[in-house]
Short mmCIF file of C-alpha atoms and ligand atoms in Angstrom, two decimals:
data_model
loop_
_atom_site.label_atom_id
_atom_site.label_comp_id
_atom_site.label_asym_id
_atom_site.label_seq_id
_atom_site.Cartn_x
_atom_site.Cartn_y
_atom_site.Cartn_z
CA UNK A 1 50.88 21.94 89.80
CA UNK A 2 52.24 23.56 86.63
CA UNK A 3 53.24 21.22 83.82
CA UNK A 4 56.91 21.10 82.90
CA UNK A 5 57.96 20.97 79.26
CA UNK A 6 61.47 19.61 78.84
CA UNK A 7 63.89 18.93 75.99
CA UNK A 8 63.70 15.78 73.89
CA UNK A 9 67.23 14.47 73.51
CA UNK A 10 68.33 11.08 72.15
CA UNK A 11 64.78 9.72 72.06
CA UNK A 12 63.68 10.69 75.56
CA UNK A 13 62.58 13.55 77.74
CA UNK A 14 65.48 15.32 79.40
CA UNK A 15 65.34 14.76 83.15
CA UNK A 16 68.02 17.21 84.30
CA UNK A 17 67.55 20.35 86.37
CA UNK A 18 67.31 23.45 84.17
CA UNK A 19 69.33 26.55 85.03
CA UNK A 20 66.61 28.72 83.52
CA UNK A 21 62.97 28.27 82.52
CA UNK A 22 60.21 30.30 80.86
CA UNK A 23 56.46 30.55 81.29
CA UNK A 24 54.00 29.30 78.69
CA UNK A 25 50.62 31.01 78.78
CA UNK A 26 47.11 30.09 77.76
CA UNK A 27 46.44 33.24 75.71
CA UNK A 28 42.66 32.99 76.09
CA UNK A 29 42.77 33.08 79.90
CA UNK A 30 46.12 34.74 80.53
CA UNK A 31 47.04 31.94 82.94
CA UNK A 32 50.42 30.21 83.06
CA UNK A 33 49.81 26.69 81.75
CA UNK A 34 53.39 25.35 81.87
CA UNK A 35 57.05 26.01 82.58
CA UNK A 36 59.45 25.32 79.75
CA UNK A 37 63.11 24.45 80.37
CA UNK A 38 65.61 26.80 78.73
CA UNK A 39 68.74 25.14 77.36
CA UNK A 40 72.20 26.25 78.43
CA UNK A 41 75.46 25.34 76.72
CA UNK A 42 75.40 21.85 78.30
CA UNK A 43 72.04 20.88 76.78
CA UNK A 44 73.00 22.35 73.40
CA UNK A 45 76.11 20.14 73.44
CA UNK A 46 74.08 17.10 74.55
CA UNK A 47 71.49 17.55 71.79
CA UNK A 48 74.10 18.13 69.09
CA UNK A 49 76.15 15.16 70.35
CA UNK A 50 73.07 12.90 70.22
CA UNK A 51 72.36 14.04 66.65
CA UNK A 52 76.01 13.53 65.68
CA UNK A 53 76.04 10.00 67.12
CA UNK A 54 72.87 9.11 65.23
CA UNK A 55 74.10 10.50 61.91
CA UNK A 56 76.41 7.74 60.56
CA UNK A 57 73.75 5.05 60.89
CA UNK A 58 70.90 7.27 59.70
CA UNK A 59 72.74 8.43 56.58
CA UNK A 60 73.32 4.75 55.71
CA UNK A 61 69.69 3.79 56.35
CA UNK A 62 68.09 2.75 53.07
CA UNK A 63 65.82 5.15 51.24
CA UNK A 64 63.01 2.59 51.53
CA UNK A 65 63.40 2.41 55.33
CA UNK A 66 63.52 6.21 55.71
CA UNK A 67 60.47 6.55 53.55
CA UNK A 68 58.55 3.88 55.50
CA UNK A 69 59.18 5.78 58.75
CA UNK A 70 57.88 8.98 57.13
CA UNK A 71 54.77 7.15 55.88
CA UNK A 72 54.20 5.78 59.40
CA UNK A 73 54.63 9.26 60.86
CA UNK A 74 52.17 10.63 58.30
CA UNK A 75 49.58 8.05 59.40
CA UNK A 76 50.08 8.83 63.09
CA UNK A 77 49.91 12.58 62.48
CA UNK A 78 46.74 12.22 60.44
CA UNK A 79 45.13 10.04 63.11
CA UNK A 80 46.03 12.49 65.89
CA UNK A 81 45.70 15.82 64.07
CA UNK A 82 42.77 16.89 66.27
CA UNK A 83 44.88 16.42 69.38
CA UNK A 84 47.74 18.45 67.89
CA UNK A 85 45.32 21.22 66.87
CA UNK A 86 44.12 21.44 70.49
CA UNK A 87 47.72 21.73 71.74
CA UNK A 88 48.35 24.56 69.24
CA UNK A 89 45.21 26.44 70.33
CA UNK A 90 46.00 26.09 74.02
CA UNK A 91 49.41 27.79 73.69
CA UNK A 92 49.07 29.98 70.59
CA UNK A 93 45.43 31.02 70.91
CA UNK A 94 44.35 30.60 67.26
CA UNK A 95 40.92 29.04 66.78
CA UNK A 96 40.86 25.25 66.50
CA UNK A 97 39.66 25.21 62.87
CA UNK A 98 42.67 27.36 61.98
CA UNK A 99 44.99 25.12 63.99
CA UNK A 100 43.56 22.12 62.10
CA UNK A 101 44.35 23.94 58.85
CA UNK A 102 47.92 24.43 60.05
CA UNK A 103 48.26 20.69 60.72
CA UNK A 104 46.81 19.87 57.30
CA UNK A 105 49.44 22.06 55.62
CA UNK A 106 52.11 20.37 57.75
CA UNK A 107 50.95 16.93 56.59
CA UNK A 108 51.46 18.05 52.96
CA UNK A 109 55.14 18.53 53.73
CA UNK A 110 55.43 15.10 55.29
CA UNK A 111 53.80 13.59 52.21
CA UNK A 112 56.33 15.36 50.00
CA UNK A 113 59.21 13.99 52.08
CA UNK A 114 57.79 10.45 51.74
CA UNK A 115 58.87 10.72 48.09
CA UNK A 116 62.57 10.83 49.06
CA UNK A 117 63.55 7.74 47.02
CA UNK A 118 62.30 9.46 43.87
CA UNK A 119 63.44 12.96 44.86
CA UNK A 120 67.02 11.97 45.70
CA UNK A 121 67.71 10.37 42.34
CA UNK A 122 70.82 11.86 40.77
CA UNK A 123 71.80 12.29 37.13
CA UNK A 124 73.74 9.74 35.08
CA UNK A 125 75.56 10.32 31.81
CA UNK A 126 76.79 7.16 30.16
CA UNK A 127 79.82 7.57 27.89
CA UNK A 128 80.48 11.22 28.67
CA UNK A 129 83.67 10.24 26.92
CA UNK A 130 84.29 6.75 25.56
CA UNK A 131 84.20 4.35 28.51
CA UNK A 132 83.68 7.16 30.96
CA UNK A 133 80.47 7.62 32.94
CA UNK A 134 79.59 10.70 34.98
CA UNK A 135 76.93 10.77 37.69
CA UNK A 136 75.81 12.83 40.64
CA UNK A 137 74.93 11.82 44.19
CA UNK A 138 72.95 13.96 46.66
CA UNK A 139 74.35 13.39 50.15
CA UNK A 140 73.16 14.66 53.54
CA UNK A 141 74.96 17.49 55.32
CA UNK A 142 75.13 15.99 58.83
CA UNK A 143 73.59 17.66 61.91
CA UNK A 144 71.25 20.51 60.98
CA UNK A 145 69.51 23.05 63.22
CA UNK A 146 65.89 24.20 62.76
CA UNK A 147 64.78 27.34 64.64
CA UNK A 148 61.10 28.17 64.41
CA UNK A 149 58.71 31.02 65.37
CA UNK A 150 55.64 31.00 67.61
CA UNK A 151 52.99 31.57 64.98
CA UNK A 152 52.98 28.10 63.36
CA UNK A 153 54.27 25.83 66.13
CA UNK A 154 53.59 22.62 64.17
CA UNK A 155 53.68 23.63 60.51
CA UNK A 156 56.98 25.51 60.42
CA UNK A 157 58.97 22.74 62.20
CA UNK A 158 57.37 20.34 59.71
CA UNK A 159 58.42 22.53 56.75
CA UNK A 160 61.95 21.39 57.56
CA UNK A 161 62.19 18.30 59.78
CA UNK A 162 60.66 15.70 57.38
CA UNK A 163 62.72 16.91 54.42
CA UNK A 164 65.93 17.12 56.47
CA UNK A 165 65.62 13.57 57.79
CA UNK A 166 64.38 12.22 54.44
CA UNK A 167 67.66 13.46 52.99
CA UNK A 168 69.61 11.54 55.69
CA UNK A 169 70.42 14.41 58.09
CA UNK A 170 69.89 14.43 61.83
CA UNK A 171 68.18 17.42 63.43
CA UNK A 172 68.17 19.65 66.48
CA UNK A 173 64.89 21.60 66.49
CA UNK A 174 64.65 24.77 68.61
CA UNK A 175 60.96 25.77 68.61
CA UNK A 176 59.57 29.03 69.94
CA UNK A 177 59.62 29.17 73.72
CA UNK A 178 56.11 30.70 73.61
CA UNK A 179 54.38 27.51 72.39
CA UNK A 180 56.83 24.62 72.67
CA UNK A 181 54.49 21.64 73.24
CA UNK A 182 53.66 20.96 69.57
CA UNK A 183 57.32 20.16 68.82
CA UNK A 184 57.53 17.66 71.65
CA UNK A 185 54.32 15.99 70.44
CA UNK A 186 55.85 15.77 66.94
CA UNK A 187 59.07 14.23 68.29
CA UNK A 188 57.11 11.63 70.27
CA UNK A 189 55.09 10.71 67.16
CA UNK A 190 58.29 10.34 65.13
CA UNK A 191 59.67 8.00 67.81
CA UNK A 192 56.44 5.97 67.66
CA UNK A 193 56.81 5.84 63.87
CA UNK A 194 60.19 4.16 64.30
CA UNK A 195 62.63 7.05 63.94
CA UNK A 196 65.86 5.99 65.69
CA UNK A 197 66.94 7.84 68.83
CA UNK A 198 68.95 11.00 68.21
CA UNK A 199 67.76 11.60 64.62
CA UNK A 200 65.36 14.29 65.86
CA UNK A 201 66.07 16.24 69.06
CA UNK A 202 64.06 19.14 70.47
CA UNK A 203 65.85 21.81 72.44
CA UNK A 204 63.83 24.52 74.17
CA UNK A 205 65.01 27.98 75.02
CA UNK A 206 65.86 31.43 73.81
CA UNK A 207 68.87 33.29 72.36
CA UNK A 208 71.30 31.12 74.40
CA UNK A 209 70.10 27.96 72.63
CA UNK A 210 70.05 29.69 69.23
CA UNK A 211 73.55 31.09 69.65
CA UNK A 212 74.74 27.67 70.81
CA UNK A 213 73.53 26.12 67.55
CA UNK A 214 74.80 28.99 65.39
CA UNK A 215 78.34 28.66 66.70
CA UNK A 216 78.55 24.90 67.28
CA UNK A 217 81.24 23.44 65.00
CA UNK A 218 79.33 20.18 64.44
CA UNK A 219 76.15 21.88 63.15
CA UNK A 220 76.36 22.11 59.36
CA UNK A 221 73.24 24.09 58.45
CA UNK A 222 70.51 26.23 59.95
CA UNK A 223 66.93 26.68 58.76
CA UNK A 224 65.42 29.66 60.55
CA UNK A 225 61.99 31.32 60.45
CA UNK A 226 61.15 34.40 62.49
CA UNK A 227 61.24 38.18 62.47
CA UNK A 228 63.53 40.08 60.09
CA UNK A 229 66.04 41.46 62.63
CA UNK A 230 66.62 37.97 64.09
CA UNK A 231 66.66 36.37 60.62
CA UNK A 232 69.38 38.80 59.54
CA UNK A 233 71.34 38.08 62.74
CA UNK A 234 70.98 34.31 62.31
CA UNK A 235 72.06 34.50 58.67
CA UNK A 236 75.11 36.65 59.40
CA UNK A 237 76.19 34.70 62.51
CA UNK A 238 75.58 31.27 60.97
CA UNK A 239 77.39 31.99 57.71
CA UNK A 240 80.28 33.62 59.61
CA UNK A 241 80.60 30.31 61.43
CA UNK A 242 80.78 28.41 58.17
CA UNK A 243 77.22 27.10 58.02
CA UNK A 244 74.72 26.90 55.20
CA UNK A 245 71.80 29.14 56.30
CA UNK A 246 68.31 29.87 55.07
CA UNK A 247 66.66 32.52 57.24
CA UNK A 248 63.07 33.50 56.50
CA UNK A 249 62.03 36.83 57.99
CA UNK A 250 59.03 39.09 58.51
CA UNK A 251 56.52 40.53 56.09
CA UNK A 252 54.20 43.37 55.15
CA UNK A 253 51.89 41.80 52.62
CA UNK A 254 49.92 44.05 50.27
CA UNK A 255 46.65 43.14 48.62
CA UNK A 256 45.97 45.31 45.56
CA UNK A 257 42.33 45.77 44.56
CA UNK A 258 41.78 47.09 41.03
CA UNK A 259 38.59 48.98 40.10
CA UNK A 260 37.22 46.06 38.05
CA UNK A 261 37.57 43.53 40.91
CA UNK A 262 34.67 41.69 42.49
CA UNK A 263 34.55 43.84 45.66
CA UNK A 264 32.56 41.29 47.66
CA UNK A 265 35.23 38.67 46.99
CA UNK A 266 37.99 41.16 47.79
CA UNK A 267 36.33 42.20 51.07
CA UNK A 268 35.90 38.55 52.14
CA UNK A 269 39.56 37.95 51.34
CA UNK A 270 40.77 41.06 53.20
CA UNK A 271 38.87 40.07 56.34
CA UNK A 272 39.94 36.41 56.38
CA UNK A 273 43.56 37.16 55.41
CA UNK A 274 43.82 40.22 57.65
CA UNK A 275 42.27 38.87 60.83
CA UNK A 276 42.61 35.07 60.60
CA UNK A 277 44.88 33.89 63.42
CA UNK A 278 44.60 37.47 64.78
CA UNK A 279 46.92 38.64 62.01
CA UNK A 280 49.76 36.53 63.43
CA UNK A 281 50.67 35.00 60.09
CA UNK A 282 53.67 35.83 57.96
CA UNK A 283 51.34 35.69 54.94
CA UNK A 284 48.57 37.78 56.57
CA UNK A 285 47.39 40.72 54.50
CA UNK A 286 48.29 43.86 56.44
CA UNK A 287 47.87 46.50 53.71
CA UNK A 288 44.98 46.80 51.28
CA UNK A 289 45.88 49.02 48.33
CA UNK A 290 42.58 50.32 46.97
CA UNK A 291 42.93 51.64 43.43
CA UNK A 292 40.43 54.48 43.06
CA UNK A 293 37.53 54.89 42.72
CA UNK A 294 36.82 51.74 44.80
CA UNK A 295 38.22 52.69 48.23
CA UNK A 296 35.00 53.98 49.86
CA UNK A 297 32.90 51.03 48.73
CA UNK A 298 35.61 48.49 49.63
CA UNK A 299 36.09 49.97 53.13
CA UNK A 300 32.34 49.88 53.72
CA UNK A 301 32.23 46.21 52.73
CA UNK A 302 35.28 45.30 54.86
CA UNK A 303 34.06 47.12 57.97
CA UNK A 304 30.58 45.58 57.58
CA UNK A 305 32.10 42.11 57.62
CA UNK A 306 34.37 42.99 60.57
CA UNK A 307 31.38 43.88 62.71
CA UNK A 308 30.12 40.30 62.25
CA UNK A 309 33.40 38.62 63.28
CA UNK A 310 33.17 36.57 66.47
CA UNK A 311 36.22 37.00 68.68
CA UNK A 312 36.63 34.52 71.52
CA UNK A 313 38.40 31.53 73.02
CA UNK A 314 39.78 29.36 70.20
CA UNK A 315 38.33 26.25 71.85
CA UNK A 316 34.80 27.60 71.30
CA UNK A 317 33.71 26.42 67.83
CA UNK A 318 31.80 29.66 67.25
CA UNK A 319 34.95 31.79 67.60
CA UNK A 320 36.49 33.08 64.35
CA UNK A 321 39.42 34.98 65.85
CA UNK A 322 41.34 34.27 69.07
CA UNK A 323 43.60 36.33 71.34
CA UNK A 324 47.18 37.46 70.74
CA UNK A 325 49.96 35.17 71.90
CA UNK A 326 51.24 37.06 74.96
CA UNK A 327 50.44 40.15 77.01
CA UNK A 328 53.68 41.78 75.80
CA UNK A 329 52.73 41.22 72.17
CA UNK A 330 49.24 42.59 72.77
CA UNK A 331 50.75 45.74 74.30
CA UNK A 332 53.05 46.16 71.30
CA UNK A 333 50.20 45.78 68.79
CA UNK A 334 48.03 48.22 70.72
CA UNK A 335 50.88 50.76 70.73
CA UNK A 336 50.81 50.66 66.92
CA UNK A 337 47.08 51.38 66.92
CA UNK A 338 47.76 54.38 69.21
CA UNK A 339 50.57 55.52 66.89
CA UNK A 340 48.33 55.23 63.81
CA UNK A 341 45.83 57.61 65.42
CA UNK A 342 48.58 60.05 66.44
CA UNK A 343 50.14 59.96 62.98
CA UNK A 344 46.84 60.94 61.36
CA UNK A 345 45.37 57.78 59.85
CA UNK A 346 41.57 57.49 60.07
CA UNK A 347 40.55 54.79 62.54
CA UNK A 348 37.52 53.15 60.91
CA UNK A 349 37.17 50.22 63.35
CA UNK A 350 38.84 50.39 66.78
CA UNK A 351 39.68 46.98 68.26
CA UNK A 352 41.00 48.42 71.51
CA UNK A 353 37.54 48.50 73.06
CA UNK A 354 36.89 44.79 72.68
CA UNK A 355 35.76 43.12 75.90
CA UNK A 356 35.97 39.36 76.25
CA UNK A 357 35.41 37.49 79.52
CA UNK A 358 38.52 36.28 81.33
CA UNK A 359 42.03 37.67 81.48
CA UNK A 360 43.23 36.77 77.98
CA UNK A 361 45.36 38.83 75.61
CA UNK A 362 42.51 40.29 73.58
CA UNK A 363 42.58 42.94 70.89
CA UNK A 364 39.75 43.27 68.38
CA UNK A 365 40.02 43.61 64.60
CA UNK A 366 41.14 47.13 63.70
CA UNK A 367 40.88 49.02 60.40
CA UNK A 368 42.68 52.20 59.32
CA UNK A 369 41.99 54.28 56.21
CA UNK A 370 44.15 57.02 54.61
CA UNK A 371 47.37 55.31 55.68
CA UNK A 372 50.53 56.68 54.06
CA UNK A 373 53.98 55.11 53.59
CA UNK A 374 55.63 57.41 56.18
CA UNK A 375 53.45 56.11 59.04
CA UNK A 376 54.83 53.46 61.40
CA UNK A 377 51.66 51.37 60.94
CA UNK A 378 52.62 51.14 57.25
CA UNK A 379 56.40 50.74 57.59
CA UNK A 380 56.61 48.17 60.40
CA UNK A 381 55.37 44.62 60.63
CA UNK A 382 52.69 44.82 63.37
CA UNK A 383 51.80 41.09 63.44
CA UNK A 384 48.34 41.62 64.87
CA UNK A 385 44.73 42.20 63.75
CA UNK A 386 45.38 45.63 62.24
CA UNK A 387 44.56 46.27 58.59
CA UNK A 388 45.65 49.46 56.82
CA UNK A 389 44.08 50.83 53.65
CA UNK A 390 46.30 52.88 51.36
CA UNK A 391 44.54 54.65 48.49
CA UNK A 392 46.27 54.66 45.09
CA UNK A 393 45.35 56.54 41.91
CA UNK A 394 46.36 53.86 39.43
CA UNK A 395 47.74 50.37 38.92
CA UNK A 396 51.22 51.89 38.38
CA UNK A 397 51.06 53.77 41.70
CA UNK A 398 49.96 50.59 43.49
CA UNK A 399 52.78 48.57 41.95
CA UNK A 400 55.33 51.24 42.84
CA UNK A 401 54.15 51.16 46.45
CA UNK A 402 54.45 47.37 46.75
CA UNK A 403 57.88 47.34 45.13
CA UNK A 404 59.21 50.18 47.31
CA UNK A 405 58.39 48.23 50.48
CA UNK A 406 61.35 46.65 52.26
CA UNK A 407 59.58 43.29 52.60
CA UNK A 408 58.71 40.92 49.76
CA UNK A 409 57.05 37.86 51.26
CA UNK A 410 53.55 37.59 49.76
CA UNK A 411 51.18 39.78 47.78
CA UNK A 412 47.85 39.47 46.00
CA UNK A 413 45.95 41.29 43.30
CA UNK A 414 42.18 41.24 42.93
CA UNK A 415 40.95 41.93 39.40
CA UNK A 416 38.93 40.40 36.57
CA UNK A 417 41.45 41.62 34.00
CA UNK A 418 43.82 38.79 33.03
CA UNK A 419 46.24 41.18 31.34
CA UNK A 420 46.58 43.28 34.50
CA UNK A 421 47.08 40.16 36.62
CA UNK A 422 49.72 38.83 34.24
CA UNK A 423 51.53 42.17 34.28
CA UNK A 424 51.47 42.17 38.07
CA UNK A 425 52.90 38.67 38.42
CA UNK A 426 55.72 39.73 36.11
CA UNK A 427 56.47 43.15 37.59
CA UNK A 428 55.97 42.72 41.33
CA UNK A 429 59.11 42.20 43.44
CA UNK A 430 57.68 39.67 45.86
CA UNK A 431 58.37 35.94 46.24
CA UNK A 432 54.79 34.59 46.41
CA UNK A 433 51.95 36.08 44.39
CA UNK A 434 48.19 35.45 44.53
CA UNK A 435 45.86 36.27 41.66
CA UNK A 436 42.45 36.60 43.37
CA UNK A 437 44.01 34.42 46.13
CA UNK A 438 44.77 36.40 49.31
CA UNK A 439 47.22 34.00 51.02
CA UNK A 440 49.26 32.33 48.28
CA UNK A 441 51.17 29.83 50.43
CA UNK A 442 52.70 27.36 47.96
CA UNK A 443 51.65 23.71 48.17
CA UNK A 444 54.24 21.28 49.55
CA UNK A 445 55.69 20.36 46.14
CA UNK A 446 56.63 23.99 45.39
CA UNK A 447 58.84 26.01 47.74
CA UNK A 448 58.00 28.82 50.17
CA UNK A 449 60.01 32.00 50.41
CA UNK A 450 59.96 35.76 50.09
CA UNK A 451 62.31 38.27 48.54
CA UNK A 452 64.20 41.26 49.94
CA UNK A 453 64.05 41.56 53.77
CA UNK A 454 61.74 38.55 53.97
CA UNK A 455 64.48 36.00 53.28
CA UNK A 456 68.24 35.83 53.79
CA UNK A 457 70.06 33.16 51.84
CA UNK A 458 69.26 31.70 48.45
CA UNK A 459 67.12 28.67 49.28
CA UNK A 460 63.40 28.86 49.91
CA UNK A 461 61.78 26.47 52.40
CA UNK A 462 60.45 22.95 51.68
CA UNK A 463 59.61 21.36 48.33
CA UNK A 464 62.41 21.06 45.76
CA UNK A 465 64.46 23.87 47.30
CA UNK A 466 64.19 22.16 50.69
CA UNK A 467 65.73 18.99 49.30
CA UNK A 468 68.40 21.09 47.63
CA UNK A 469 69.16 22.88 50.91
CA UNK A 470 69.49 19.66 52.91
CA UNK A 471 71.86 17.90 50.52
CA UNK A 472 75.19 18.54 48.87
CA UNK A 473 75.96 16.99 45.56
CA UNK A 474 78.98 15.03 44.56
CA UNK A 475 79.80 14.32 40.93
CA UNK A 476 81.62 11.10 40.15
CA UNK A 477 83.58 10.59 36.94
CA UNK A 478 84.31 6.88 36.50
CA UNK A 479 86.30 4.67 34.19
CA UNK A 480 86.75 0.91 34.58
CA UNK A 481 89.92 -0.22 32.78
CA UNK A 482 89.26 -3.04 30.33
CA UNK A 483 91.93 -5.82 30.53
CA UNK A 484 91.07 -6.88 26.97
CA UNK A 485 92.30 -3.46 25.87
CA UNK A 486 95.62 -3.72 27.77
CA UNK A 487 94.09 -2.32 30.95
CA UNK A 488 93.19 0.97 29.33
CA UNK A 489 89.68 2.10 28.67
CA UNK A 490 88.92 2.77 25.05
CA UNK A 491 89.65 6.34 24.09
CA UNK A 492 91.81 7.17 27.08
CA UNK A 493 95.59 7.03 27.17
CA UNK A 494 97.23 5.45 30.26
CA UNK A 495 97.76 7.96 33.12
CA UNK A 496 95.48 10.53 31.55
P1 LIG B 1 61.19 35.85 66.59
O1 LIG B 1 62.15 36.35 65.59
O2 LIG B 1 60.99 36.63 67.83
O3 LIG B 1 61.62 34.37 67.08
C1 LIG B 1 61.91 33.34 66.16
C2 LIG B 1 62.88 32.36 66.81
O4 LIG B 1 64.10 33.06 67.12
C3 LIG B 1 62.36 31.77 68.12
O5 LIG B 1 62.71 30.41 68.17
C4 LIG B 1 63.08 32.60 69.19
O6 LIG B 1 63.32 31.86 70.36
C5 LIG B 1 64.39 32.96 68.51
N1 LIG B 1 64.91 34.26 68.96
C6 LIG B 1 64.19 35.32 69.39
N2 LIG B 1 65.01 36.34 69.71
C7 LIG B 1 66.27 35.93 69.44
C8 LIG B 1 67.55 36.55 69.55
N3 LIG B 1 67.68 37.80 69.99
N4 LIG B 1 68.63 35.84 69.19
C9 LIG B 1 68.51 34.57 68.75
N5 LIG B 1 67.32 33.94 68.62
C10 LIG B 1 66.21 34.60 68.96
O7 LIG B 1 59.81 35.60 65.83
P2 LIG B 1 58.40 35.21 66.45
O8 LIG B 1 57.85 36.39 67.17
O9 LIG B 1 58.48 33.92 67.17
O10 LIG B 1 57.56 34.93 65.12
C11 LIG B 1 56.93 35.94 64.38
C12 LIG B 1 57.80 36.43 63.26
O11 LIG B 1 58.14 35.34 62.39
C13 LIG B 1 57.12 37.46 62.38
O12 LIG B 1 58.04 38.44 62.06
C14 LIG B 1 56.71 36.66 61.16
O13 LIG B 1 56.55 37.42 59.98
C15 LIG B 1 57.85 35.73 61.04
N6 LIG B 1 57.50 34.56 60.26
C16 LIG B 1 58.00 34.47 59.00
C17 LIG B 1 57.66 33.40 58.21
C18 LIG B 1 58.20 33.27 56.82
O14 LIG B 1 58.05 32.21 56.26
N7 LIG B 1 58.83 34.27 56.25
C19 LIG B 1 56.81 32.40 58.70
C20 LIG B 1 56.32 32.51 60.00
C21 LIG B 1 56.68 33.61 60.77
#
């Protein structure tokens, strides 16, 4: 019998009969492992109503009590991180060590949110004028929606949920329908940690559920992560409906290698950042910009390492790269490899021939050389294990290439020249920059976000900008009339 994955509304599994459902696959075998309920308008209303009912009490819950629940959740998540990693691998396909890394990064965000009592302190100015004090309060928004992508089914929900609830909001989370179980596991752990019913709800589904949240009058804000076309749509639709929106989109991350770089280090980085999680990471390196004369040597070192990569079922501890998430996605990625060949790039390593036992969604690591900016493999986000090398004549040409790209999520430069690195961090038009670090995902106490087509809105995710996004400030100007002074505060005339 196939497992059923249902919504989590008001602290319990939804027991209704779904109008629509989707299939969840095990990407390593290609088999259907579960059916997931798809929300219609009724379930969207039920989830939002549960969150709205929970809000008044949750916003008035003391900072100490909120923080204690987050600490308890952190302990439970740490104790059961192995279990969550296995759930991620079974529906996403990434290898278990990578899934464990995802959970570890998620825990960082929970730990940050545990600091809510400190982080929500406002400002206070005594005697802004004589007898007048001015102070600020950060208040929650109300019901907020979180819509997440398939590629980090635990980490991305946990970029937002802990911070949103720490700030006193209640949440409706709509995870990816491709790997929905991690979100349910998270909601159950939160309940075990003492989170009151309705503060966190999980709604499964597709565009119907997303549109329901984007247009629902009670939902005050939307945090979205996904591909650029959907991020743009979510931003435009949500803001048109009066909501605060942060919508993080796709990426095409360039790694620039200067002639003085340690090429062994750069090749290691290109392979791990290009093919880790089968390239299904928004911070994956998809373009290596080799500044001549290093291209030939760098390509030789990268392809040598690729031939030693073990591709296989993520549950096998010897596997270093797993399958793609669905058959449809595999077909799309392969069509880009075909297009790269047709458009004239040199195929150095062809992943299309990879054979792995079983019926999974396999595509091997693939490397192209002599890629140019007009080619579709350069322009589009492929989101698979396909690495393109573009050759550049100089640092200036490399910088120009990175800055001309429509995306601006992450980038890295490999060099031993501190002046060149410092110039790059100043001149590059990208939100997250690595200096000899291929995947510069900020730690939980900074904020995550790209520039240009990689983010719509003005708030980055988590960290200080996360707290800013999930609160609105109120400034209070106060005066307490002093009876000894005839009822008038010193310095202020009556009725002023
Ligand atoms: P996606 O855009 O297909 O889906 C993201 C979410 O939007 C899912 O919950 C999905 O159900 C929903 N959705 C899909 N189509 C929709 C539609 N037409 N209308 C309304 N909602 C819709 O993205 P994905 O394939 O799940 O994830 C991969 C993408 O996410 C890549 O582009 C990747 O770069 C991006 N991503 C970005 C970041 C970042 O921080 N910038 C992080 C992770 C992933």
